[in-house]
PDB file of N, CA and C in Angstrom:
ATOM      1  N   UNK A  12    -138.016  59.519 -48.411  1.00  0.00           N
ATOM      2  CA  UNK A  12    -137.267  60.121 -48.284  1.00  0.00           C
ATOM      3  C   UNK A  12    -137.086  60.569 -46.689  1.00  0.00           C
ATOM      4  N   UNK A  13    -136.061  60.354 -46.203  1.00  0.00           N
ATOM      5  CA  UNK A  13    -135.923  60.646 -44.458  1.00  0.00           C
ATOM      6  C   UNK A  13    -135.829  62.075 -44.307  1.00  0.00           C
ATOM      7  N   UNK A  14    -136.779  62.293 -43.285  1.00  0.00           N
ATOM      8  CA  UNK A  14    -136.599  63.822 -42.647  1.00  0.00           C
ATOM      9  C   UNK A  14    -135.626  63.924 -41.770  1.00  0.00           C
ATOM     10  N   UNK A  15    -134.376  64.807 -41.854  1.00  0.00           N
ATOM     11  CA  UNK A  15    -133.519  65.003 -41.026  1.00  0.00           C
ATOM     12  C   UNK A  15    -133.868  65.922 -39.978  1.00  0.00           C
ATOM     13  N   UNK A  16    -133.155  65.532 -38.601  1.00  0.00           N
ATOM     14  CA  UNK A  16    -133.593  66.420 -37.464  1.00  0.00           C
ATOM     15  C   UNK A  16    -132.452  67.795 -37.876  1.00  0.00           C
ATOM     16  N   UNK A  17    -132.946  68.859 -37.334  1.00  0.00           N
ATOM     17  CA  UNK A  17    -132.172  70.208 -37.339  1.00  0.00           C
ATOM     18  C   UNK A  17    -131.505  70.254 -36.408  1.00  0.00           C
ATOM     19  N   UNK A  18    -130.168  71.023 -36.687  1.00  0.00           N
ATOM     20  CA  UNK A  18    -129.360  71.632 -35.724  1.00  0.00           C
ATOM     21  C   UNK A  18    -128.970  72.847 -35.963  1.00  0.00           C
ATOM     22  N   UNK A  19    -128.722  73.400 -34.806  1.00  0.00           N
ATOM     23  CA  UNK A  19    -128.443  75.025 -34.946  1.00  0.00           C
ATOM     24  C   UNK A  19    -127.116  75.141 -34.502  1.00  0.00           C
ATOM     25  N   UNK A  20    -126.094  75.720 -35.340  1.00  0.00           N
ATOM     26  CA  UNK A  20    -124.847  76.078 -35.169  1.00  0.00           C
ATOM     27  C   UNK A  20    -124.793  77.428 -34.850  1.00  0.00           C
ATOM     28  N   UNK A  21    -124.387  77.795 -33.855  1.00  0.00           N
ATOM     29  CA  UNK A  21    -124.067  79.393 -33.221  1.00  0.00           C
ATOM     30  C   UNK A  21    -122.596  79.571 -33.038  1.00  0.00           C
ATOM     31  N   UNK A  22    -122.285  80.607 -33.951  1.00  0.00           N
ATOM     32  CA  UNK A  22    -121.177  80.947 -33.897  1.00  0.00           C
ATOM     33  C   UNK A  22    -120.590  82.145 -34.879  1.00  0.00           C
ATOM     34  N   UNK A  23    -119.890  83.206 -34.217  1.00  0.00           N
ATOM     35  CA  UNK A  23    -119.939  84.409 -35.131  1.00  0.00           C
ATOM     36  C   UNK A  23    -118.693  84.267 -36.201  1.00  0.00           C
ATOM     37  N   UNK A  24    -118.003  83.178 -36.130  1.00  0.00           N
ATOM     38  CA  UNK A  24    -116.821  82.844 -37.122  1.00  0.00           C
ATOM     39  C   UNK A  24    -117.610  81.897 -38.187  1.00  0.00           C
ATOM     40  N   UNK A  25    -117.536  82.729 -39.355  1.00  0.00           N
ATOM     41  CA  UNK A  25    -118.056  81.726 -40.795  1.00  0.00           C
ATOM     42  C   UNK A  25    -117.477  80.599 -40.969  1.00  0.00           C
ATOM     43  N   UNK A  26    -116.252  80.563 -40.829  1.00  0.00           N
ATOM     44  CA  UNK A  26    -115.272  79.238 -41.221  1.00  0.00           C
ATOM     45  C   UNK A  26    -115.741  78.121 -40.294  1.00  0.00           C
ATOM     46  N   UNK A  27    -115.839  78.557 -39.050  1.00  0.00           N
ATOM     47  CA  UNK A  27    -116.408  77.438 -37.857  1.00  0.00           C
ATOM     48  C   UNK A  27    -117.566  76.662 -38.317  1.00  0.00           C
ATOM     49  N   UNK A  28    -118.737  77.809 -38.742  1.00  0.00           N
ATOM     50  CA  UNK A  28    -119.956  77.476 -38.933  1.00  0.00           C
ATOM     51  C   UNK A  28    -119.507  76.658 -40.345  1.00  0.00           C
ATOM     52  N   UNK A  29    -118.920  76.858 -41.149  1.00  0.00           N
ATOM     53  CA  UNK A  29    -118.817  76.086 -42.424  1.00  0.00           C
ATOM     54  C   UNK A  29    -118.137  74.882 -42.468  1.00  0.00           C
ATOM     55  N   UNK A  30    -117.233  74.585 -41.313  1.00  0.00           N
ATOM     56  CA  UNK A  30    -116.340  73.296 -41.111  1.00  0.00           C
ATOM     57  C   UNK A  30    -117.431  72.494 -40.153  1.00  0.00           C
ATOM     58  N   UNK A  31    -118.326  73.081 -39.348  1.00  0.00           N
ATOM     59  CA  UNK A  31    -119.446  71.961 -38.807  1.00  0.00           C
ATOM     60  C   UNK A  31    -120.489  71.447 -39.564  1.00  0.00           C
ATOM     61  N   UNK A  32    -120.948  72.655 -40.570  1.00  0.00           N
ATOM     62  CA  UNK A  32    -121.950  72.322 -41.462  1.00  0.00           C
ATOM     63  C   UNK A  32    -121.547  71.107 -42.493  1.00  0.00           C
ATOM     64  N   UNK A  33    -120.120  71.230 -42.876  1.00  0.00           N
ATOM     65  CA  UNK A  33    -119.406  70.193 -43.794  1.00  0.00           C
ATOM     66  C   UNK A  33    -119.688  68.773 -42.841  1.00  0.00           C
ATOM     67  N   UNK A  34    -119.220  68.801 -41.600  1.00  0.00           N
ATOM     68  CA  UNK A  34    -119.310  67.430 -40.951  1.00  0.00           C
ATOM     69  C   UNK A  34    -120.647  67.025 -40.587  1.00  0.00           C
ATOM     70  N   UNK A  35    -121.920  67.796 -40.517  1.00  0.00           N
ATOM     71  CA  UNK A  35    -122.835  67.400 -40.177  1.00  0.00           C
ATOM     72  C   UNK A  35    -123.952  67.204 -41.001  1.00  0.00           C
ATOM     73  N   UNK A  36    -123.784  67.696 -42.262  1.00  0.00           N
ATOM     74  CA  UNK A  36    -124.899  67.917 -43.189  1.00  0.00           C
ATOM     75  C   UNK A  36    -125.330  66.427 -43.646  1.00  0.00           C
ATOM     76  N   UNK A  37    -124.658  65.681 -43.769  1.00  0.00           N
ATOM     77  CA  UNK A  37    -125.273  64.228 -44.031  1.00  0.00           C
ATOM     78  C   UNK A  37    -126.165  63.797 -43.091  1.00  0.00           C
ATOM     79  N   UNK A  38    -125.871  64.083 -42.087  1.00  0.00           N
ATOM     80  CA  UNK A  38    -126.976  63.534 -40.921  1.00  0.00           C
ATOM     81  C   UNK A  38    -128.224  64.537 -40.411  1.00  0.00           C
ATOM     82  N   UNK A  39    -127.654  65.654 -40.475  1.00  0.00           N
ATOM     83  CA  UNK A  39    -128.693  66.786 -40.020  1.00  0.00           C
ATOM     84  C   UNK A  39    -128.883  68.047 -40.996  1.00  0.00           C
ATOM     85  N   UNK A  40    -130.089  68.406 -40.900  1.00  0.00           N
ATOM     86  CA  UNK A  40    -130.344  69.708 -41.565  1.00  0.00           C
ATOM     87  C   UNK A  40    -129.728  70.614 -40.718  1.00  0.00           C
ATOM     88  N   UNK A  41    -128.773  71.376 -41.271  1.00  0.00           N
ATOM     89  CA  UNK A  41    -127.858  72.501 -40.261  1.00  0.00           C
ATOM     90  C   UNK A  41    -128.567  73.970 -40.342  1.00  0.00           C
ATOM     91  N   UNK A  42    -128.948  74.743 -39.447  1.00  0.00           N
ATOM     92  CA  UNK A  42    -129.162  75.954 -39.353  1.00  0.00           C
ATOM     93  C   UNK A  42    -128.361  76.660 -38.627  1.00  0.00           C
ATOM     94  N   UNK A  43    -128.073  77.923 -39.195  1.00  0.00           N
ATOM     95  CA  UNK A  43    -126.562  78.397 -38.698  1.00  0.00           C
ATOM     96  C   UNK A  43    -127.169  79.991 -38.356  1.00  0.00           C
ATOM     97  N   UNK A  44    -126.755  80.359 -37.283  1.00  0.00           N
ATOM     98  CA  UNK A  44    -126.919  81.794 -36.314  1.00  0.00           C
ATOM     99  C   UNK A  44    -125.397  82.431 -36.361  1.00  0.00           C
ATOM    100  N   UNK A  45    -125.147  83.763 -36.211  1.00  0.00           N
ATOM    101  CA  UNK A  45    -123.640  84.138 -35.989  1.00  0.00           C
ATOM    102  C   UNK A  45    -123.648  84.956 -34.573  1.00  0.00           C
ATOM    103  N   UNK A  46    -124.842  84.836 -33.914  1.00  0.00           N
ATOM    104  CA  UNK A  46    -124.760  85.120 -32.530  1.00  0.00           C
ATOM    105  C   UNK A  46    -125.938  84.584 -31.763  1.00  0.00           C
ATOM    106  N   UNK A  47    -125.686  84.667 -30.496  1.00  0.00           N
ATOM    107  CA  UNK A  47    -127.083  84.199 -29.351  1.00  0.00           C
ATOM    108  C   UNK A  47    -128.239  84.872 -29.664  1.00  0.00           C
ATOM    109  N   UNK A  48    -128.228  86.305 -30.129  1.00  0.00           N
ATOM    110  CA  UNK A  48    -129.705  86.955 -30.158  1.00  0.00           C
ATOM    111  C   UNK A  48    -130.238  86.358 -31.428  1.00  0.00           C
ATOM    112  N   UNK A  49    -129.728  86.139 -32.574  1.00  0.00           N
ATOM    113  CA  UNK A  49    -130.040  85.486 -33.669  1.00  0.00           C
ATOM    114  C   UNK A  49    -130.407  84.000 -33.335  1.00  0.00           C
ATOM    115  N   UNK A  50    -129.862  83.288 -32.488  1.00  0.00           N
ATOM    116  CA  UNK A  50    -130.053  82.052 -32.532  1.00  0.00           C
ATOM    117  C   UNK A  50    -131.638  81.915 -31.702  1.00  0.00           C
ATOM    118  N   UNK A  51    -131.785  82.886 -30.772  1.00  0.00           N
ATOM    119  CA  UNK A  51    -132.798  82.928 -30.012  1.00  0.00           C
ATOM    120  C   UNK A  51    -134.041  83.213 -30.783  1.00  0.00           C
ATOM    121  N   UNK A  52    -133.929  83.986 -31.754  1.00  0.00           N
ATOM    122  CA  UNK A  52    -135.081  84.296 -32.663  1.00  0.00           C
ATOM    123  C   UNK A  52    -135.408  83.152 -33.676  1.00  0.00           C
ATOM    124  N   UNK A  53    -134.414  82.484 -34.085  1.00  0.00           N
ATOM    125  CA  UNK A  53    -134.353  81.337 -34.728  1.00  0.00           C
ATOM    126  C   UNK A  53    -135.329  80.358 -34.371  1.00  0.00           C
ATOM    127  N   UNK A  54    -134.657  79.875 -33.023  1.00  0.00           N
ATOM    128  CA  UNK A  54    -135.313  78.953 -32.125  1.00  0.00           C
ATOM    129  C   UNK A  54    -136.823  78.956 -31.967  1.00  0.00           C
ATOM    130  N   UNK A  55    -137.350  80.289 -31.698  1.00  0.00           N
ATOM    131  CA  UNK A  55    -138.745  80.377 -31.562  1.00  0.00           C
ATOM    132  C   UNK A  55    -139.369  80.226 -32.973  1.00  0.00           C
ATOM    133  N   UNK A  56    -138.778  80.284 -33.917  1.00  0.00           N
ATOM    134  CA  UNK A  56    -139.542  80.146 -35.491  1.00  0.00           C
ATOM    135  C   UNK A  56    -139.387  78.632 -35.878  1.00  0.00           C
ATOM    136  N   UNK A  57    -138.262  78.107 -35.511  1.00  0.00           N
ATOM    137  CA  UNK A  57    -137.906  76.800 -36.317  1.00  0.00           C
ATOM    138  C   UNK A  57    -137.529  75.954 -35.072  1.00  0.00           C
ATOM    139  N   UNK A  58    -138.195  74.461 -35.134  1.00  0.00           N
ATOM    140  CA  UNK A  58    -137.910  73.696 -34.094  1.00  0.00           C
ATOM    141  C   UNK A  58    -136.702  73.036 -34.421  1.00  0.00           C
ATOM    142  N   UNK A  59    -135.792  73.270 -33.477  1.00  0.00           N
ATOM    143  CA  UNK A  59    -134.450  72.300 -33.668  1.00  0.00           C
ATOM    144  C   UNK A  59    -134.224  71.062 -32.723  1.00  0.00           C
ATOM    145  N   UNK A  60    -133.071  70.280 -32.912  1.00  0.00           N
ATOM    146  CA  UNK A  60    -133.051  68.949 -32.009  1.00  0.00           C
ATOM    147  C   UNK A  60    -132.077  69.277 -31.155  1.00  0.00           C
ATOM    148  N   UNK A  61    -131.065  70.207 -31.384  1.00  0.00           N
ATOM    149  CA  UNK A  61    -129.818  70.557 -30.784  1.00  0.00           C
ATOM    150  C   UNK A  61    -129.214  71.624 -31.021  1.00  0.00           C
ATOM    151  N   UNK A  62    -128.380  72.378 -30.215  1.00  0.00           N
ATOM    152  CA  UNK A  62    -127.496  73.355 -30.585  1.00  0.00           C
ATOM    153  C   UNK A  62    -126.076  73.254 -30.318  1.00  0.00           C
ATOM    154  N   UNK A  63    -125.513  73.525 -31.224  1.00  0.00           N
ATOM    155  CA  UNK A  63    -123.873  73.511 -30.930  1.00  0.00           C
ATOM    156  C   UNK A  63    -123.704  75.323 -30.815  1.00  0.00           C
ATOM    157  N   UNK A  64    -123.071  75.543 -29.834  1.00  0.00           N
ATOM    158  CA  UNK A  64    -122.864  76.802 -29.220  1.00  0.00           C
ATOM    159  C   UNK A  64    -121.402  77.421 -28.886  1.00  0.00           C
ATOM    160  N   UNK A  65    -120.961  78.345 -29.755  1.00  0.00           N
ATOM    161  CA  UNK A  65    -119.700  78.829 -29.382  1.00  0.00           C
ATOM    162  C   UNK A  65    -119.957  79.999 -28.311  1.00  0.00           C
ATOM    163  N   UNK A  66    -119.102  80.166 -27.153  1.00  0.00           N
ATOM    164  CA  UNK A  66    -119.385  80.786 -25.971  1.00  0.00           C
ATOM    165  C   UNK A  66    -119.138  82.396 -26.360  1.00  0.00           C
ATOM    166  N   UNK A  67    -118.163  82.720 -27.253  1.00  0.00           N
ATOM    167  CA  UNK A  67    -117.490  84.267 -27.447  1.00  0.00           C
ATOM    168  C   UNK A  67    -117.859  84.631 -28.563  1.00  0.00           C
ATOM    169  N   UNK A  68    -118.956  85.620 -28.536  1.00  0.00           N
ATOM    170  CA  UNK A  68    -119.373  85.944 -29.692  1.00  0.00           C
ATOM    171  C   UNK A  68    -120.004  87.545 -29.430  1.00  0.00           C
ATOM    172  N   UNK A  69    -119.807  88.243 -30.182  1.00  0.00           N
ATOM    173  CA  UNK A  69    -120.497  89.717 -30.016  1.00  0.00           C
ATOM    174  C   UNK A  69    -121.918  89.847 -30.033  1.00  0.00           C
ATOM    175  N   UNK A  70    -122.403  90.643 -29.539  1.00  0.00           N
ATOM    176  CA  UNK A  70    -123.979  91.107 -29.530  1.00  0.00           C
ATOM    177  C   UNK A  70    -124.627  90.493 -28.218  1.00  0.00           C
ATOM    178  N   UNK A  71    -124.334  89.139 -28.089  1.00  0.00           N
ATOM    179  CA  UNK A  71    -125.032  88.013 -27.134  1.00  0.00           C
ATOM    180  C   UNK A  71    -124.060  87.127 -27.056  1.00  0.00           C
ATOM    181  N   UNK A  72    -123.175  87.009 -26.272  1.00  0.00           N
ATOM    182  CA  UNK A  72    -122.370  85.611 -26.142  1.00  0.00           C
ATOM    183  C   UNK A  72    -123.037  84.491 -25.725  1.00  0.00           C
ATOM    184  N   UNK A  73    -122.290  83.352 -25.601  1.00  0.00           N
ATOM    185  CA  UNK A  73    -123.120  81.987 -25.392  1.00  0.00           C
ATOM    186  C   UNK A  73    -123.641  81.965 -23.877  1.00  0.00           C
ATOM    187  N   UNK A  74    -122.863  82.569 -23.015  1.00  0.00           N
ATOM    188  CA  UNK A  74    -123.573  82.354 -21.548  1.00  0.00           C
ATOM    189  C   UNK A  74    -124.848  83.284 -21.529  1.00  0.00           C
ATOM    190  N   UNK A  75    -124.811  84.580 -21.953  1.00  0.00           N
ATOM    191  CA  UNK A  75    -126.098  84.984 -22.017  1.00  0.00           C
ATOM    192  C   UNK A  75    -127.430  84.338 -22.695  1.00  0.00           C
ATOM    193  N   UNK A  76    -126.977  83.865 -24.106  1.00  0.00           N
ATOM    194  CA  UNK A  76    -127.855  82.768 -24.890  1.00  0.00           C
ATOM    195  C   UNK A  76    -128.333  81.625 -23.747  1.00  0.00           C
ATOM    196  N   UNK A  77    -127.346  81.029 -22.974  1.00  0.00           N
ATOM    197  CA  UNK A  77    -127.827  80.022 -22.271  1.00  0.00           C
ATOM    198  C   UNK A  77    -128.806  80.479 -20.994  1.00  0.00           C
ATOM    199  N   UNK A  78    -128.796  81.524 -20.510  1.00  0.00           N
ATOM    200  CA  UNK A  78    -129.486  82.210 -19.466  1.00  0.00           C
ATOM    201  C   UNK A  78    -130.835  82.292 -19.891  1.00  0.00           C
ATOM    202  N   UNK A  79    -130.911  83.002 -21.027  1.00  0.00           N
ATOM    203  CA  UNK A  79    -132.078  83.311 -21.800  1.00  0.00           C
ATOM    204  C   UNK A  79    -132.731  82.010 -22.236  1.00  0.00           C
ATOM    205  N   UNK A  80    -132.364  81.294 -22.924  1.00  0.00           N
ATOM    206  CA  UNK A  80    -132.886  80.073 -23.379  1.00  0.00           C
ATOM    207  C   UNK A  80    -133.427  79.128 -22.276  1.00  0.00           C
ATOM    208  N   UNK A  81    -132.519  78.847 -21.187  1.00  0.00           N
ATOM    209  CA  UNK A  81    -133.054  78.027 -20.018  1.00  0.00           C
ATOM    210  C   UNK A  81    -134.120  78.419 -19.110  1.00  0.00           C
ATOM    211  N   UNK A  82    -134.324  80.079 -19.389  1.00  0.00           N
ATOM    212  CA  UNK A  82    -135.662  80.371 -18.821  1.00  0.00           C
ATOM    213  C   UNK A  82    -136.859  80.514 -19.701  1.00  0.00           C
ATOM    214  N   UNK A  83    -136.811  79.960 -20.966  1.00  0.00           N
ATOM    215  CA  UNK A  83    -137.730  79.986 -21.684  1.00  0.00           C
ATOM    216  C   UNK A  83    -138.403  78.832 -21.833  1.00  0.00           C
ATOM    217  N   UNK A  84    -139.526  78.376 -21.254  1.00  0.00           N
ATOM    218  CA  UNK A  84    -140.021  76.767 -21.154  1.00  0.00           C
ATOM    219  C   UNK A  84    -140.355  76.431 -22.520  1.00  0.00           C
ATOM    220  N   UNK A  85    -140.164  77.130 -23.717  1.00  0.00           N
ATOM    221  CA  UNK A  85    -140.941  76.426 -24.817  1.00  0.00           C
ATOM    222  C   UNK A  85    -139.379  76.021 -25.690  1.00  0.00           C
ATOM    223  N   UNK A  86    -138.063  76.213 -25.039  1.00  0.00           N
ATOM    224  CA  UNK A  86    -136.715  75.977 -25.619  1.00  0.00           C
ATOM    225  C   UNK A  86    -135.907  75.447 -24.530  1.00  0.00           C
ATOM    226  N   UNK A  87    -136.345  75.502 -23.437  1.00  0.00           N
ATOM    227  CA  UNK A  87    -135.222  75.258 -22.355  1.00  0.00           C
ATOM    228  C   UNK A  87    -134.817  73.655 -22.391  1.00  0.00           C
ATOM    229  N   UNK A  88    -135.648  72.978 -22.940  1.00  0.00           N
ATOM    230  CA  UNK A  88    -135.424  71.315 -23.014  1.00  0.00           C
ATOM    231  C   UNK A  88    -134.208  71.039 -24.224  1.00  0.00           C
ATOM    232  N   UNK A  89    -134.233  71.908 -25.282  1.00  0.00           N
ATOM    233  CA  UNK A  89    -133.441  71.907 -26.133  1.00  0.00           C
ATOM    234  C   UNK A  89    -131.812  71.545 -25.565  1.00  0.00           C
ATOM    235  N   UNK A  90    -131.248  70.225 -26.032  1.00  0.00           N
ATOM    236  CA  UNK A  90    -129.800  70.258 -25.596  1.00  0.00           C
ATOM    237  C   UNK A  90    -128.868  70.906 -26.251  1.00  0.00           C
ATOM    238  N   UNK A  91    -127.802  71.608 -25.624  1.00  0.00           N
ATOM    239  CA  UNK A  91    -126.694  72.400 -26.047  1.00  0.00           C
ATOM    240  C   UNK A  91    -125.363  71.857 -25.705  1.00  0.00           C
ATOM    241  N   UNK A  92    -124.843  71.664 -26.749  1.00  0.00           N
ATOM    242  CA  UNK A  92    -123.228  71.301 -26.915  1.00  0.00           C
ATOM    243  C   UNK A  92    -122.531  72.372 -26.974  1.00  0.00           C
ATOM    244  N   UNK A  93    -121.793  72.758 -26.078  1.00  0.00           N
ATOM    245  CA  UNK A  93    -120.702  74.104 -25.821  1.00  0.00           C
ATOM    246  C   UNK A  93    -119.502  73.804 -26.935  1.00  0.00           C
ATOM    247  N   UNK A  94    -119.151  74.564 -27.967  1.00  0.00           N
ATOM    248  CA  UNK A  94    -118.042  74.496 -28.829  1.00  0.00           C
ATOM    249  C   UNK A  94    -117.147  75.691 -28.526  1.00  0.00           C
ATOM    250  N   UNK A  95    -116.278  75.841 -28.319  1.00  0.00           N
ATOM    251  CA  UNK A  95    -115.547  77.179 -28.249  1.00  0.00           C
ATOM    252  C   UNK A  95    -113.858  77.065 -28.582  1.00  0.00           C
ATOM    253  N   UNK A  96    -113.226  78.101 -29.083  1.00  0.00           N
ATOM    254  CA  UNK A  96    -111.845  77.857 -29.631  1.00  0.00           C
ATOM    255  C   UNK A  96    -111.057  78.827 -28.387  1.00  0.00           C
ATOM    256  N   UNK A  97    -111.572  79.401 -27.373  1.00  0.00           N
ATOM    257  CA  UNK A  97    -111.369  80.221 -26.483  1.00  0.00           C
ATOM    258  C   UNK A  97    -110.311  79.385 -25.563  1.00  0.00           C
ATOM    259  N   UNK A  98    -109.106  80.300 -25.481  1.00  0.00           N
ATOM    260  CA  UNK A  98    -108.076  79.691 -24.176  1.00  0.00           C
ATOM    261  C   UNK A  98    -108.217  80.126 -23.056  1.00  0.00           C
ATOM    262  N   UNK A  99    -109.187  80.777 -22.683  1.00  0.00           N
ATOM    263  CA  UNK A  99    -109.574  81.384 -21.532  1.00  0.00           C
ATOM    264  C   UNK A  99    -110.174  80.333 -20.592  1.00  0.00           C
ATOM    265  N   UNK A 100    -109.415  79.991 -19.484  1.00  0.00           N
ATOM    266  CA  UNK A 100    -109.974  78.904 -18.585  1.00  0.00           C
ATOM    267  C   UNK A 100    -111.489  79.370 -17.921  1.00  0.00           C
ATOM    268  N   UNK A 101    -111.890  80.450 -17.554  1.00  0.00           N
ATOM    269  CA  UNK A 101    -113.115  80.855 -17.357  1.00  0.00           C
ATOM    270  C   UNK A 101    -114.258  80.447 -18.270  1.00  0.00           C
TER     271      UNK A 101
END
């Protein structure tokens, strides 16, 4: 049995997490977080290979998550792919 790499999907929208999980589940073990704060906690406990990150979330948005993650040597090297449905150019 092949051990799948873990990928962390961080999005406050349940439907977005469900869609991404459905797309990725054949190739990856999908771990989910509903905001940046929860994602950082999970990354301290569970080794993940990559993060799919929404930028617009309550409690801790994606920008704050990236700032904190990139200043933590234990998790700074984990790649992050930004995914967002925001139409705001900023």
